[in-house]
Tab-separated table of C-alpha atoms in Angstrom:
chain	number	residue	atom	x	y	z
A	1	UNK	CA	0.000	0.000	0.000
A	2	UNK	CA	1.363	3.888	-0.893
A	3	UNK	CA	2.015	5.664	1.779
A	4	UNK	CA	-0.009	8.763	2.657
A	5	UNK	CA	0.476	11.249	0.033
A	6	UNK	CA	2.160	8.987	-2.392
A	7	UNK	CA	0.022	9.115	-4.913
A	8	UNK	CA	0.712	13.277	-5.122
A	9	UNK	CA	4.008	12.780	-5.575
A	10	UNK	CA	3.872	10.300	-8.175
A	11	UNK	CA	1.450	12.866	-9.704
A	12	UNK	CA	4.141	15.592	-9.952
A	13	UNK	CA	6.736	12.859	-11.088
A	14	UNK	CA	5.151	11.843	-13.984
A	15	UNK	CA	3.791	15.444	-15.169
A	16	UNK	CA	7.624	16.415	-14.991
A	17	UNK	CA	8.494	13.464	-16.545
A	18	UNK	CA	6.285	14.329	-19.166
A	19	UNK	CA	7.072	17.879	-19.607
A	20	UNK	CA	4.269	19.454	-18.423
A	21	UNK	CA	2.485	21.315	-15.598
A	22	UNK	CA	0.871	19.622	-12.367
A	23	UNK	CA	-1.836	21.851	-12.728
A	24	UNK	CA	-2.250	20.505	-16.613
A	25	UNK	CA	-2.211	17.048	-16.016
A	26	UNK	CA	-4.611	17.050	-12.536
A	27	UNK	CA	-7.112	18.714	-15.484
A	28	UNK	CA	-6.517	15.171	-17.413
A	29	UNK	CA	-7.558	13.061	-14.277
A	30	UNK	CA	-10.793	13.910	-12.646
A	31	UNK	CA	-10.546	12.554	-9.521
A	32	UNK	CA	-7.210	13.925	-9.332
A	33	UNK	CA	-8.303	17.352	-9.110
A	34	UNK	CA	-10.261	16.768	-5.278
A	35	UNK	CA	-8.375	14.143	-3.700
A	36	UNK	CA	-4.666	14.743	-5.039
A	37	UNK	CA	-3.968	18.288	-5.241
A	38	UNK	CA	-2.503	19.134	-1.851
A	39	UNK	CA	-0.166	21.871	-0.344
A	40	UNK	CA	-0.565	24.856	1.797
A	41	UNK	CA	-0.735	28.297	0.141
A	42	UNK	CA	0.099	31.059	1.923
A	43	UNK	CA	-1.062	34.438	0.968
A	44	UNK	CA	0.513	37.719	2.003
A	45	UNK	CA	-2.350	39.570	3.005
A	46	UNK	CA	-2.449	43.334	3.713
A	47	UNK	CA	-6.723	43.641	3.318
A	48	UNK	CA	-8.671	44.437	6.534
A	49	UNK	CA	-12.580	44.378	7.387
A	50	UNK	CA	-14.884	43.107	4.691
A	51	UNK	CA	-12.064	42.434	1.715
A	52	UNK	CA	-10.406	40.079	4.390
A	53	UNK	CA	-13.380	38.489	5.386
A	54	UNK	CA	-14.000	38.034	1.263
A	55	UNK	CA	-10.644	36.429	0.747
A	56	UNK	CA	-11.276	34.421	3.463
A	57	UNK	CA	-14.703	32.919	1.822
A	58	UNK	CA	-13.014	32.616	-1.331
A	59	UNK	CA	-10.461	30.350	0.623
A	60	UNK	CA	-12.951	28.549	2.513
A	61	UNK	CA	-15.102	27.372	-0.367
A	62	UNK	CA	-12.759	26.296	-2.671
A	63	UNK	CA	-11.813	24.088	0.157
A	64	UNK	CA	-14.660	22.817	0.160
A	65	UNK	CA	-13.762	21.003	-3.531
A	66	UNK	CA	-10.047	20.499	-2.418
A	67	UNK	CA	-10.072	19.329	1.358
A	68	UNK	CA	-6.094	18.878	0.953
A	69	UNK	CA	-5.210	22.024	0.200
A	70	UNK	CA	-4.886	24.646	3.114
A	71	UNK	CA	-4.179	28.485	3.335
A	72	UNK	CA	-2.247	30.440	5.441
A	73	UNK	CA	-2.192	34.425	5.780
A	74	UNK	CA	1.169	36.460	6.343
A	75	UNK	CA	-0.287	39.706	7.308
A	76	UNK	CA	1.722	43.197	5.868
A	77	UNK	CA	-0.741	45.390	7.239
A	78	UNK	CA	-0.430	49.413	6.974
A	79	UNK	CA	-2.008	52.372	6.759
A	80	UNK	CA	-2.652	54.318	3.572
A	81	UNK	CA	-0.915	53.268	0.477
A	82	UNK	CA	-0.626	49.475	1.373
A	83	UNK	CA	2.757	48.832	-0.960
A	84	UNK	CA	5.222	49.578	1.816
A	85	UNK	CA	4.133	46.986	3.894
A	86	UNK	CA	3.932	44.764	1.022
A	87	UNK	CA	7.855	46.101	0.544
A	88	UNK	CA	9.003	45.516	3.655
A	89	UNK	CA	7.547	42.118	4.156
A	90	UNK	CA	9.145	41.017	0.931
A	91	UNK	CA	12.595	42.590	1.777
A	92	UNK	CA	12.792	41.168	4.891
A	93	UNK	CA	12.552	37.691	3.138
A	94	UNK	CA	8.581	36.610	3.892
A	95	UNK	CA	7.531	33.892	1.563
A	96	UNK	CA	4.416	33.376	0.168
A	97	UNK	CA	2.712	32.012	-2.857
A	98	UNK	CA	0.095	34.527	-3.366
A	99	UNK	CA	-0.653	38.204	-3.420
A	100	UNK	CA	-3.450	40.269	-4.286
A	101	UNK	CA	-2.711	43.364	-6.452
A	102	UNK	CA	-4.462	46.327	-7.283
A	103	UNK	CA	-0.807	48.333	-8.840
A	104	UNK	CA	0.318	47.999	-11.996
A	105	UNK	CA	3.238	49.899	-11.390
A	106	UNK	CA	3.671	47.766	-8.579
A	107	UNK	CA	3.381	44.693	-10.806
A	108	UNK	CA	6.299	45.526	-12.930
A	109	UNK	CA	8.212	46.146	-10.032
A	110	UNK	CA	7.928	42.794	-8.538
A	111	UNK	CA	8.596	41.369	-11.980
A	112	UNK	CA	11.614	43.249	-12.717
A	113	UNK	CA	13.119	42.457	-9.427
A	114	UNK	CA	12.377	38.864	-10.663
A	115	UNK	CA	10.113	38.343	-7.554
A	116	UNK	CA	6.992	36.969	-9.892
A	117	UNK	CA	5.943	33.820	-11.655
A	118	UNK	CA	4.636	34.514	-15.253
A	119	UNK	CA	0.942	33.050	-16.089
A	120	UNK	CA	0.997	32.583	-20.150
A	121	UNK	CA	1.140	28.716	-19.643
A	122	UNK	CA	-1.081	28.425	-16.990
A	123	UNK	CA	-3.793	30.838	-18.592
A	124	UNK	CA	-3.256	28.424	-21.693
A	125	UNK	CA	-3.577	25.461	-20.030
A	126	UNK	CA	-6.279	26.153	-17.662
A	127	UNK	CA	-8.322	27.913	-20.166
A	128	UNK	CA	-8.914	30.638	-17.886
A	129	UNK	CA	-9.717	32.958	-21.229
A	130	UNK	CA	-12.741	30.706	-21.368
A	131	UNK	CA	-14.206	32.819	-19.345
A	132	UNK	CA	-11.794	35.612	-18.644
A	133	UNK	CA	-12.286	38.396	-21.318
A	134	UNK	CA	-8.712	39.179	-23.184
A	135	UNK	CA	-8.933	42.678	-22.206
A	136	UNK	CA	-8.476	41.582	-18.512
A	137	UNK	CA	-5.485	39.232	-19.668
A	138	UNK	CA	-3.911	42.415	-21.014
A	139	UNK	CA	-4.660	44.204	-18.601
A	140	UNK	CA	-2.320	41.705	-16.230
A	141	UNK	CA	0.538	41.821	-18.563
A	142	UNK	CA	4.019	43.252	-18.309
A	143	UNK	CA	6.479	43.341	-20.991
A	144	UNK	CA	3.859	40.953	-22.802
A	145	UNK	CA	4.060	38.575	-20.114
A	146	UNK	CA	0.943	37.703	-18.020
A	147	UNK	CA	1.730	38.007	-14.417
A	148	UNK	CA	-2.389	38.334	-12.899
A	149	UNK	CA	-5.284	36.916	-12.404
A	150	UNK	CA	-8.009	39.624	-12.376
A	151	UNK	CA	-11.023	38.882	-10.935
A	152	UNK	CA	-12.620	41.955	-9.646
A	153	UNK	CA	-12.794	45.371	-11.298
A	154	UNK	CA	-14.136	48.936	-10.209
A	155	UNK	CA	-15.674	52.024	-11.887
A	156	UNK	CA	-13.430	54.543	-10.596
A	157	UNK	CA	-15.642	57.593	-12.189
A	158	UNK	CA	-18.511	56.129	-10.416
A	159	UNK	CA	-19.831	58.922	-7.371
A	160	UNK	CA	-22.047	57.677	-4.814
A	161	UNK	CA	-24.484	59.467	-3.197
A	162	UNK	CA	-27.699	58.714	-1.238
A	163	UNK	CA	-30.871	59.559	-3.332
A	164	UNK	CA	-32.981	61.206	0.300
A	165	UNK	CA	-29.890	63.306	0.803
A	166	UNK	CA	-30.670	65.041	-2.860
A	167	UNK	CA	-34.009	65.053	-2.051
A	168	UNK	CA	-33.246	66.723	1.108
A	169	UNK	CA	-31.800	70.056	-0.910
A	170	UNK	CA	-34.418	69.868	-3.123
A	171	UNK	CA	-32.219	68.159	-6.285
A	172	UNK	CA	-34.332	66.136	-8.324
A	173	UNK	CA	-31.980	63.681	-10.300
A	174	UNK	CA	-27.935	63.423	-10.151
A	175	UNK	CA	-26.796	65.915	-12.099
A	176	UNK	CA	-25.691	65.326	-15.564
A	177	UNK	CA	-23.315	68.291	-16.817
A	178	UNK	CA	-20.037	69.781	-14.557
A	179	UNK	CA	-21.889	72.997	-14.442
A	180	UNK	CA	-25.195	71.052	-13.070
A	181	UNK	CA	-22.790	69.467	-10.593
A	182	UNK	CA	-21.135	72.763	-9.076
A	183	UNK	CA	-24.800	74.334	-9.133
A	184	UNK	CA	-25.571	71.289	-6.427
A	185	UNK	CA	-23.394	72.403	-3.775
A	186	UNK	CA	-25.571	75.715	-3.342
A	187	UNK	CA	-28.622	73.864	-2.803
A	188	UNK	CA	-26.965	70.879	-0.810
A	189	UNK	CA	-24.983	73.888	1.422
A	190	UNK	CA	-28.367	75.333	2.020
A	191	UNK	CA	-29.913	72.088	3.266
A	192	UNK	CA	-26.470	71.635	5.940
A	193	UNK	CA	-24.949	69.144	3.588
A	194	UNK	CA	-21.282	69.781	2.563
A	195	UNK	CA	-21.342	69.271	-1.161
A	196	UNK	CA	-18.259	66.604	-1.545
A	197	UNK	CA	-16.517	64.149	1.328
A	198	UNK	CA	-13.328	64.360	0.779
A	199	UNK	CA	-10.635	62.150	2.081
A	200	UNK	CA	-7.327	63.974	1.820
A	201	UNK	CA	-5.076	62.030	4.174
A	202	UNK	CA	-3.101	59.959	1.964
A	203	UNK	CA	-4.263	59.054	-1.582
A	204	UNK	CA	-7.642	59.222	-2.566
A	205	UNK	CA	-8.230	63.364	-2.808
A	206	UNK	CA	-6.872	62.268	-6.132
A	207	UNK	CA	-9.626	60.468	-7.579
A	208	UNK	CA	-11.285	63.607	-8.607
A	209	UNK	CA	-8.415	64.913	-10.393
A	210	UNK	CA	-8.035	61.823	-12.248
A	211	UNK	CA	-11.813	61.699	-13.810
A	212	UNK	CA	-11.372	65.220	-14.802
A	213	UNK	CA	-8.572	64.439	-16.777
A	214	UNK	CA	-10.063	61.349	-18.550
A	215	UNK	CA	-13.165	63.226	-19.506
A	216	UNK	CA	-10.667	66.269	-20.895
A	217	UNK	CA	-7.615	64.421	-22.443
A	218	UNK	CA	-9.140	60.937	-22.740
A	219	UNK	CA	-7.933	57.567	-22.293
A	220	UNK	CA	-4.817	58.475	-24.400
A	221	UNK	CA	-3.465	61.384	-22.424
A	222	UNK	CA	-3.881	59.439	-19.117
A	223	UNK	CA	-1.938	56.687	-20.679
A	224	UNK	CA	0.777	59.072	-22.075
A	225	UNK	CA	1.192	61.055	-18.542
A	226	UNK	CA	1.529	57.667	-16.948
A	227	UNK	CA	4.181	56.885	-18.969
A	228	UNK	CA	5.741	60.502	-19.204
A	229	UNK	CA	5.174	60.508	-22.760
A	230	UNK	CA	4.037	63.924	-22.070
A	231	UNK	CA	4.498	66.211	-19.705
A	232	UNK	CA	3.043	67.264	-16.373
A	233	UNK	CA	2.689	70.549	-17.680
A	234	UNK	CA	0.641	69.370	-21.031
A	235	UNK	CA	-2.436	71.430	-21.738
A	236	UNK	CA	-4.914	68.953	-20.750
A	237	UNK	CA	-3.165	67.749	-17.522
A	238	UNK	CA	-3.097	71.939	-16.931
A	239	UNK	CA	-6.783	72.246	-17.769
A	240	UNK	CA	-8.014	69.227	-15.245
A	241	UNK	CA	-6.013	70.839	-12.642
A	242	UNK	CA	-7.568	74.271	-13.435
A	243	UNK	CA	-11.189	72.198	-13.361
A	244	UNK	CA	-10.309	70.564	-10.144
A	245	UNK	CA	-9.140	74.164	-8.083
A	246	UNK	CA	-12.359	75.348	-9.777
A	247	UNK	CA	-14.425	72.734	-8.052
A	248	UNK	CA	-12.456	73.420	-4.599
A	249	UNK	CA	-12.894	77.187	-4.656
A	250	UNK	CA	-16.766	76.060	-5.754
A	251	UNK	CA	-17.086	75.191	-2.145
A	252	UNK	CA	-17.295	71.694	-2.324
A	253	UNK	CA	-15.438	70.240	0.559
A	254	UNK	CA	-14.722	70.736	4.226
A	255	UNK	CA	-12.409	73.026	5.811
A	256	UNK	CA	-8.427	72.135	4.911
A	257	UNK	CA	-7.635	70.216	8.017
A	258	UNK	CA	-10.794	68.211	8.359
A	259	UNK	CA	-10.002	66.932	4.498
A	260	UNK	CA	-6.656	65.795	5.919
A	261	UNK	CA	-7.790	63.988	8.516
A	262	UNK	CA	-10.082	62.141	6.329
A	263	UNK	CA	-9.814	58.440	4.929
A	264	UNK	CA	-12.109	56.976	2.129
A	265	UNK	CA	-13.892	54.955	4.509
A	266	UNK	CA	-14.782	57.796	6.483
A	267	UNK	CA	-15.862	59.961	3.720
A	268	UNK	CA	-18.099	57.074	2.745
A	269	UNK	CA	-19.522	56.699	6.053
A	270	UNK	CA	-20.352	60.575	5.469
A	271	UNK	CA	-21.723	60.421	2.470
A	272	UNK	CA	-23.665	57.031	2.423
A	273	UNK	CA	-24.293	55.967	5.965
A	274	UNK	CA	-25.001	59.599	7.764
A	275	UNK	CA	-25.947	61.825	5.254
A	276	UNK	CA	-23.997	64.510	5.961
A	277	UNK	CA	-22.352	64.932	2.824
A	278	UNK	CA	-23.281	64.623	-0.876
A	279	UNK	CA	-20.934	62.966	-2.978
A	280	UNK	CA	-17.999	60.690	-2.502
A	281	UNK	CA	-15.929	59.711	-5.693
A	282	UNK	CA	-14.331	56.246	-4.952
A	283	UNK	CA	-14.666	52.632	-6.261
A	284	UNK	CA	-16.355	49.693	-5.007
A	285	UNK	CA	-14.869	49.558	-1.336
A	286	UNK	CA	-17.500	52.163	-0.495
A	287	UNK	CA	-20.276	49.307	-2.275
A	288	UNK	CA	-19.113	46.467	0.554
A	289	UNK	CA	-18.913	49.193	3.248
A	290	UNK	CA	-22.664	49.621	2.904
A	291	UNK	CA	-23.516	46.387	2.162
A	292	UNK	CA	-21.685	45.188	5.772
A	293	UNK	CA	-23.856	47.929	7.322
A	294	UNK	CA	-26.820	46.166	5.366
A	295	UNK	CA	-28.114	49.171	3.600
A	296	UNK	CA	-29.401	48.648	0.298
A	297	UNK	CA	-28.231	49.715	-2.988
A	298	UNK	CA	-30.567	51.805	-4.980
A	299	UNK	CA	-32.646	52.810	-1.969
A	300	UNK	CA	-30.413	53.863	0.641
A	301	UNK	CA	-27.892	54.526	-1.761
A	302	UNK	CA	-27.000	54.831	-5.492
A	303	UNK	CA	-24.054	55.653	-8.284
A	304	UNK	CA	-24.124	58.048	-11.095
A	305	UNK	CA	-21.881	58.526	-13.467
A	306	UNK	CA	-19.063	61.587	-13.490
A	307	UNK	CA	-20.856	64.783	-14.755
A	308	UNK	CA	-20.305	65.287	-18.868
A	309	UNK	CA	-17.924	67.992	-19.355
A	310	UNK	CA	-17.975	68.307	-23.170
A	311	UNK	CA	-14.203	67.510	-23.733
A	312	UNK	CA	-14.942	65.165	-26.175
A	313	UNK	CA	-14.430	62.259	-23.817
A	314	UNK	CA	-17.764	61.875	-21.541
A	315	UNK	CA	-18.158	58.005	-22.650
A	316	UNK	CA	-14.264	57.830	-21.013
A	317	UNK	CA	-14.054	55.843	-17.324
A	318	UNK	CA	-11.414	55.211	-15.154
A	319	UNK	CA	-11.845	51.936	-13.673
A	320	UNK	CA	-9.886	50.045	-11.457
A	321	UNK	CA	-8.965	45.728	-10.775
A	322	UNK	CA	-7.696	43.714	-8.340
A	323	UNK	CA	-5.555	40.109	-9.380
A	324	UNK	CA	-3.800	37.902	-7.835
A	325	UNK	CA	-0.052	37.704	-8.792
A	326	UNK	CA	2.005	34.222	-7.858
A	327	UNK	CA	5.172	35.029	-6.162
A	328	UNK	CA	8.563	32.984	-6.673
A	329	UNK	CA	9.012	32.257	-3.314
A	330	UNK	CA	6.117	30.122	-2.576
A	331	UNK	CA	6.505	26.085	-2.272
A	332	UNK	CA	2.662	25.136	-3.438
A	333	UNK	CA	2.977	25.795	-6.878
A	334	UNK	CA	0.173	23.641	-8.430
A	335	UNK	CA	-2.485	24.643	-5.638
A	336	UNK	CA	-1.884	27.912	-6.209
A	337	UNK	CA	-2.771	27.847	-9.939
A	338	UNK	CA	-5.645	25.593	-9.189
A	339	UNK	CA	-6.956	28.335	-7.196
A	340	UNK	CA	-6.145	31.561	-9.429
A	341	UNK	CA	-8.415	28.725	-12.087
A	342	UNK	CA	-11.005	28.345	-9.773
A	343	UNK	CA	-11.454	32.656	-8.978
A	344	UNK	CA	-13.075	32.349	-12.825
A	345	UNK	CA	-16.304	29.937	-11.756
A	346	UNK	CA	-19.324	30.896	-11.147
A	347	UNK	CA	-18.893	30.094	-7.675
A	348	UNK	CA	-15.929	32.315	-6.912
A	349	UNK	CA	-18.322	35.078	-8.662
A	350	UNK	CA	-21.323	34.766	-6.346
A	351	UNK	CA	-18.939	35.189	-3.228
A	352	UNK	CA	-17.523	38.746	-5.099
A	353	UNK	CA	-21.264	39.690	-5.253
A	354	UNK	CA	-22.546	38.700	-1.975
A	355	UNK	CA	-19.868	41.433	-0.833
A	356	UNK	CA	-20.672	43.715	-3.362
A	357	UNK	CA	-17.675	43.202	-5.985
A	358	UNK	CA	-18.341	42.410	-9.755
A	359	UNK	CA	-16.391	39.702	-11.196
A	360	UNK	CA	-14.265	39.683	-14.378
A	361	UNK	CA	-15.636	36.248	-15.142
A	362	UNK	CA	-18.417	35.602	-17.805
A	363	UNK	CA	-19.704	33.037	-15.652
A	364	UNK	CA	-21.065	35.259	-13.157
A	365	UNK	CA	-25.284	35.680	-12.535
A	366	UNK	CA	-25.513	39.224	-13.128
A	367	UNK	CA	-29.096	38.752	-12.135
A	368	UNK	CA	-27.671	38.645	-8.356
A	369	UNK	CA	-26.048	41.983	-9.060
A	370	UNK	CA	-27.785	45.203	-7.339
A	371	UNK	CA	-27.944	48.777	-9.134
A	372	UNK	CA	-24.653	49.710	-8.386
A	373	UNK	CA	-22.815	46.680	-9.306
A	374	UNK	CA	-24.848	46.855	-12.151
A	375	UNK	CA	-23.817	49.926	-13.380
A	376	UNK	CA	-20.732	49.666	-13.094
A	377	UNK	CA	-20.475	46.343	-15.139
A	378	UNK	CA	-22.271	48.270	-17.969
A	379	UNK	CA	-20.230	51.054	-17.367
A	380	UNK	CA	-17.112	49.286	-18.163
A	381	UNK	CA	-18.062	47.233	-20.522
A	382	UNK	CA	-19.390	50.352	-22.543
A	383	UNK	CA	-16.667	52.746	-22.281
A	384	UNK	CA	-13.417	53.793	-23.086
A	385	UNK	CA	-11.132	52.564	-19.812
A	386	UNK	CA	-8.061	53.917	-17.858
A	387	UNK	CA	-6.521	52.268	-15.284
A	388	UNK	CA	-6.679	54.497	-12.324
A	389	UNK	CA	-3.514	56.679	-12.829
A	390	UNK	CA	-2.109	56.468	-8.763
A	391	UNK	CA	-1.510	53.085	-9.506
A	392	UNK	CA	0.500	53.395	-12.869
A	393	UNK	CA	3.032	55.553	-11.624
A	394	UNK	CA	6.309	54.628	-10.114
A	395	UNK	CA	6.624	54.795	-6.339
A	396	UNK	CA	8.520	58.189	-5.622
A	397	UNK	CA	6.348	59.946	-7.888
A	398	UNK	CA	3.109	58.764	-6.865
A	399	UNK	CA	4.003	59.691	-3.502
A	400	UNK	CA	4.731	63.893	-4.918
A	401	UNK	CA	1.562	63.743	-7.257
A	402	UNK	CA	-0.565	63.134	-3.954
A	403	UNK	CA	1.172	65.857	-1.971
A	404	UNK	CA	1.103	68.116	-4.791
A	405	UNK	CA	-3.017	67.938	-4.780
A	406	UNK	CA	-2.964	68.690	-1.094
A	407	UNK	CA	-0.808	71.494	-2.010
A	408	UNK	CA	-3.361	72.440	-4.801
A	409	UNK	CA	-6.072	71.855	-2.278
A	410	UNK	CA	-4.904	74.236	0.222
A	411	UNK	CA	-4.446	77.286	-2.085
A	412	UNK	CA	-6.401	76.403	-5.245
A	413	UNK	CA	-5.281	79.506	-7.104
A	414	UNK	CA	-4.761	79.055	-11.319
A	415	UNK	CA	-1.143	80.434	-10.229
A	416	UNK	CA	-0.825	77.658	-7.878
A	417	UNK	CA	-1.789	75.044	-10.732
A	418	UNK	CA	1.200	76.374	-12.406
A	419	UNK	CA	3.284	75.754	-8.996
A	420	UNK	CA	1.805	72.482	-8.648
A	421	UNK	CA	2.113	70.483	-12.017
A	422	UNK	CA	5.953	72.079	-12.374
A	423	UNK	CA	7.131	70.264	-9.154
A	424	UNK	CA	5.324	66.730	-10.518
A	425	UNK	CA	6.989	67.371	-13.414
A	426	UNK	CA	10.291	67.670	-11.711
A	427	UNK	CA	10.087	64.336	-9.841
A	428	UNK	CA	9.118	62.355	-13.207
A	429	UNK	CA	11.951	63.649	-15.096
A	430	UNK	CA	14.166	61.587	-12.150
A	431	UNK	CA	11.526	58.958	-11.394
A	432	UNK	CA	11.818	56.974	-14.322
A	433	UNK	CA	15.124	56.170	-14.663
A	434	UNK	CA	15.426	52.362	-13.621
């Protein structure tokens, strides 16, 4: 009789003997795929509140089909930007097998510091572009190697709002046009609602910025700056800027201080939970935040889309994704790609939803969606996307881009604009050079 676990072994034996993946031949043997594939993955985690307790369901039920596999969580929690204590944990020689992504700056980081396992064969094998559009596949690709898994996505010029709170100032409908939009804050003012929750502390004060410029420059431009194909000081990076001071002398936001202090989740909590402030532009965190304090989307609250500005560009969104990258340094090779296979069923795609998260799979019941998950699948699937632009610029410079805008927010004069986009340009001129 084989010992305990022999027949795993012999498993990953014969697939190298053959010259071919574990993952590829378990797909030939059936039974193979419950009762043989085995290992522990472990996942360096830096997600907190309900997008921990999602990954953790997403563990736990594909479990359920592969009792022999187990997961363990290396945690690199931080505040704000959560790459430094992904960096650290890395540097200081933490293994792992798995880690979710939402950079794609970051992504080519990791993979030119060699730190990554590429995906083409496994994607290939597995047939995850069964039901994983291409665009997503491209989307996870670096130097024309695939390196992610997507399997969520965000509409990043999405704002949510609660539909009483309009009501409240006497606004009949989300407003459709920029100049509707700054007309709002007069009646919402007059009602005691600040017009915009803004959360200024580290990173997400940009978000506005960033849907100005898509809807001005386009996809293209965004693309461009991102990859300093033009400058920081290019007309329509200068007129978004001018468009976002214009908002923040407009009125929109809380005193300077109180911005600073504030985090998306508590500008959320403002603007959907309390009603004390209008709109919050931010992606589909904001959607689980409610859901965990069980209000409902579409009654208690809603999404419209980012007001038309006329640019040219109003059918333009910047969206974001999260995937799941394989790291180098894991030991549980195989269980880890059977997993990043099974994130593209229709089971994986029902736990996104319960939480409120769209999947990139086709396999998912859109019928379980609610209005704002809704949306924002026809959103994306209907416009022209950008990748959020934080997340597609190197390190340093992210890091002056955000402090510029808090500059910008604290004096939003035109002359300051000026000020502003010359010292991001500065930094990118250096920040490039790998």
């Amino acid at each position: 009789m084989k010992r305990p676990g022999a027949f795993n072994v012999d498993i990953q034996r014969y697939a190298r003997a053959l010259g071919i993946g574990v993952v590829s031949l378990l797909a030939l043997i059936p039974q193979a795929r419950a009762d043989g594939l085995t290992g522990e993955i472990i996942v360096l985690n830096w997600q907190t509140g309900t997008e921990h307790d999602l990954l953790h369901d997403l563990e736990t039920a594909f479990q359920k089909s592969n009792p022999s596999v187990r997961f363990r969580e290396v945690n690199a929690i931080g505040q704000g930007d959560r790459r430094g204590a992904i960096r650290i944990a890395l540097m200081s020689g933490e293994q792992a097998d798995l880690l979710v992504n939402t950079w794609p700056a970051f992504r080519a980081e990791l993979a030119d510091a060699g730190m990554l396992r590429p995906l083409d064969r496994q994607w290939d094998a597995g047939h995850w572009g069964d039901s994983i559009a291409g665009k997503w596949r491209q989307l996870a690709q670096y130097k024309g190697v695939t390196y992610g898994m997507p399997f969520t996505f965000g509409d990043r010029s999405g704002i949510f709002y609660r539909p009483d709170t309009l009501a409240k100032a006497g606004i009949a409908a989300s407003p459709k046009t920029w100049d509707d939009f700054l007309a709002s804050f007069k009646k919402l003012k007059a009602a005691g609602i600040t017009p915009i929750a803004m959360p200024a502390k580290v990173w997400a004060h940009g978000e506005w910025f960033e849907s100005l410029l898509v809807r001005i420059g386009g996809p293209d431009v965004m693309s461009k700056l991102a990859a300093h194909q033009i400058s920081w000081t290019d007309p329509a990076v200068k007129a978004a800027a001018l468009h976002y001071a214009q908002m923040l002398r407009s009125g929109c936001c809380d005193p300077t201080d109180r911005m600073f202090a504030t985090e998306w989740d508590n500008a959320a909590d403002e603007t959907l939970k309390n009603g004390t402030h209008g709109y919050e532009l931010i992606g589909m965190w904001a959607n689980g935040r409610m859901k965990a304090f069980g209000l409902a989307e579409g009654k208690d609250y809603a999404l419209f889309q980012f007001p038309a500005l006329g640019a040219g560009h109003d059918d333009a969104t910047v969206i974001d994704a999260k995937e799941f990258l394989e790291l180098k340094s894991g030991h549980a090779d195989a269980a880890a790609d059977a997993f990043l296979g099974w994130m593209s069923s229709a089971d994986a795609a029902h736990i996104l939803a319960k939480y409120g998260f769209p999947s990139t799979s086709s396999k998912a019941d859109t019928s379980r969606y609610g209005v704002v998950l809704a949306e924002t699948a026809r959103v994306v699937a209907n416009s022209k996307v950008q990748f959020v632009l934080g997340d597609l610029l190197p390190g340093d410079l992210v890091d002056e881009y955000r402090v510029q805008l808090q500059r910008l927010i604290q004096d939003p004069s035109d002359a300051n604009v000026d000020k502003v986009l010359a010292a991001i340009e500065a930094k990118a001129k250096t920040a490039y050079q790998r």
